[in-house]
């Protein structure tokens, strides 16, 4: 187990969250989200999101906003983008891959154990 995985496991034990070592986070994929549309709003603060992902979101070059790029177990890649200049309390959910936004959001909720009522689909 590498250091990030060990830290995630310890956070899971301390905070009672499920440990998801198979979710991949990769901020280098942020350019892939250029021109993507927002799919949903996720009502979580940055600490809650850190607990779900077992890792704090990154700040990507050129963006002074927290960004978490997550590859789901299905292989789909999604991003959560927080607001600039203040502690994040709500994230915008972006999808890169084609498919039904509701299904992709449901898979994200399932993979992270996010309560579905914390995510609200936006009109498309």
Coordinates of C-alpha atoms in Angstrom, one line a residue:
X1 CA 0.0 0.0 0.0
X2 CA 1.5 3.4 -1.0
X3 CA 1.4 6.5 1.3
X4 CA -1.7 8.0 -0.3
X5 CA -3.6 4.7 0.1
X6 CA -2.4 4.3 3.7
X7 CA -3.5 7.8 4.5
X8 CA -6.9 7.2 2.9
X9 CA -7.4 4.0 4.9
X10 CA -6.5 5.7 8.1
X11 CA -9.0 8.6 7.3
X12 CA -11.6 5.9 6.6
X13 CA -11.0 4.3 10.0
X14 CA -10.9 7.6 11.9
X15 CA -13.9 9.3 10.2
X16 CA -16.0 6.2 9.5
X17 CA -16.1 6.6 5.8
X18 CA -15.7 3.8 3.2
X19 CA -12.3 3.4 1.8
X20 CA -12.1 3.5 -2.0
X21 CA -8.6 2.6 -3.1
X22 CA -9.7 1.8 -6.6
X23 CA -11.0 5.3 -7.5
X24 CA -8.4 7.1 -9.4
X25 CA -7.9 10.9 -9.1
X26 CA -5.8 12.7 -11.7
X27 CA -5.7 16.5 -11.9
X28 CA -3.6 16.3 -15.0
X29 CA -6.8 15.4 -16.9
X30 CA -8.3 18.8 -16.3
X31 CA -7.6 20.0 -19.9
X32 CA -9.9 17.1 -21.0
X33 CA -12.8 19.0 -19.5
X34 CA -12.4 22.1 -21.6
X35 CA -15.8 22.9 -23.1
X36 CA -17.7 20.4 -21.0
X37 CA -21.1 21.3 -19.5
X38 CA -22.1 21.2 -15.9
X39 CA -24.4 18.2 -15.1
X40 CA -25.2 18.7 -11.5
X41 CA -24.5 20.6 -8.3
X42 CA -23.1 18.6 -5.4
X43 CA -23.8 20.0 -1.9
X44 CA -20.6 19.1 0.0
X45 CA -18.0 21.2 1.6
X46 CA -14.3 20.6 0.7
X47 CA -13.8 18.5 3.9
X48 CA -16.7 16.2 3.1
X49 CA -15.5 15.7 -0.4
X50 CA -12.0 15.0 0.9
X51 CA -13.6 12.3 3.1
X52 CA -15.5 10.7 0.2
X53 CA -12.5 10.6 -2.1
X54 CA -9.9 9.9 0.6
X55 CA -7.9 12.8 -0.9
X56 CA -8.1 16.6 -1.0
X57 CA -9.0 18.1 -4.3
X58 CA -6.2 19.7 -6.2
X59 CA -5.8 23.3 -7.4
X60 CA -5.0 23.1 -11.1
X61 CA -2.7 25.5 -12.9
X62 CA -4.6 28.5 -14.1
X63 CA -7.5 27.8 -11.9
X64 CA -7.6 29.0 -8.3
X65 CA -10.4 26.6 -7.6
X66 CA -10.4 23.1 -6.1
X67 CA -10.8 20.5 -8.8
X68 CA -11.2 16.7 -8.3
X69 CA -11.0 14.6 -11.4
X70 CA -12.3 11.1 -10.7
X71 CA -12.2 7.9 -12.8
X72 CA -15.2 5.9 -11.8
X73 CA -15.1 2.1 -11.6
X74 CA -17.0 2.0 -14.9
X75 CA -14.1 3.9 -16.6
X76 CA -16.0 7.1 -17.0
X77 CA -14.2 10.3 -15.9
X78 CA -15.9 13.1 -14.1
X79 CA -14.8 16.3 -12.5
X80 CA -15.9 18.3 -9.5
X81 CA -15.1 22.0 -9.6
X82 CA -15.4 24.2 -6.6
X83 CA -15.8 28.0 -6.4
X84 CA -12.8 30.4 -6.5
X85 CA -11.6 32.5 -3.6
X86 CA -13.5 30.9 -0.7
X87 CA -13.9 27.6 1.1
X88 CA -15.9 25.3 -1.2
X89 CA -19.3 24.4 0.1
X90 CA -20.8 23.3 -3.2
X91 CA -19.2 21.7 -6.2
X92 CA -20.2 21.6 -9.9
X93 CA -20.2 18.1 -11.3
X94 CA -18.9 17.9 -14.9
X95 CA -18.9 14.9 -17.2
X96 CA -16.6 14.3 -20.1
X97 CA -17.9 11.1 -21.4
X98 CA -21.1 10.7 -23.4
X99 CA -24.1 9.0 -21.7
X100 CA -27.1 9.8 -19.6
X101 CA -26.1 12.4 -17.0
X102 CA -28.4 10.9 -14.4
X103 CA -26.8 7.5 -14.8
X104 CA -23.2 8.9 -14.6
X105 CA -24.2 10.9 -11.5
X106 CA -25.8 7.8 -10.0
X107 CA -22.6 5.8 -10.6
X108 CA -20.6 8.6 -8.9
X109 CA -22.9 8.4 -5.9
X110 CA -22.6 4.6 -5.8
X111 CA -18.8 4.6 -6.1
X112 CA -18.2 7.2 -3.4
X113 CA -21.2 6.5 -1.2
X114 CA -22.5 10.0 -1.7
X115 CA -26.1 10.3 -0.6
X116 CA -28.1 10.9 -3.8
X117 CA -30.0 13.7 -2.2
X118 CA -26.8 15.7 -2.0
X119 CA -26.6 15.9 -5.8
X120 CA -29.0 17.9 -8.0
X121 CA -29.2 17.4 -11.7
X122 CA -29.1 20.6 -13.8
X123 CA -31.4 21.2 -16.8
X124 CA -29.6 20.1 -20.0

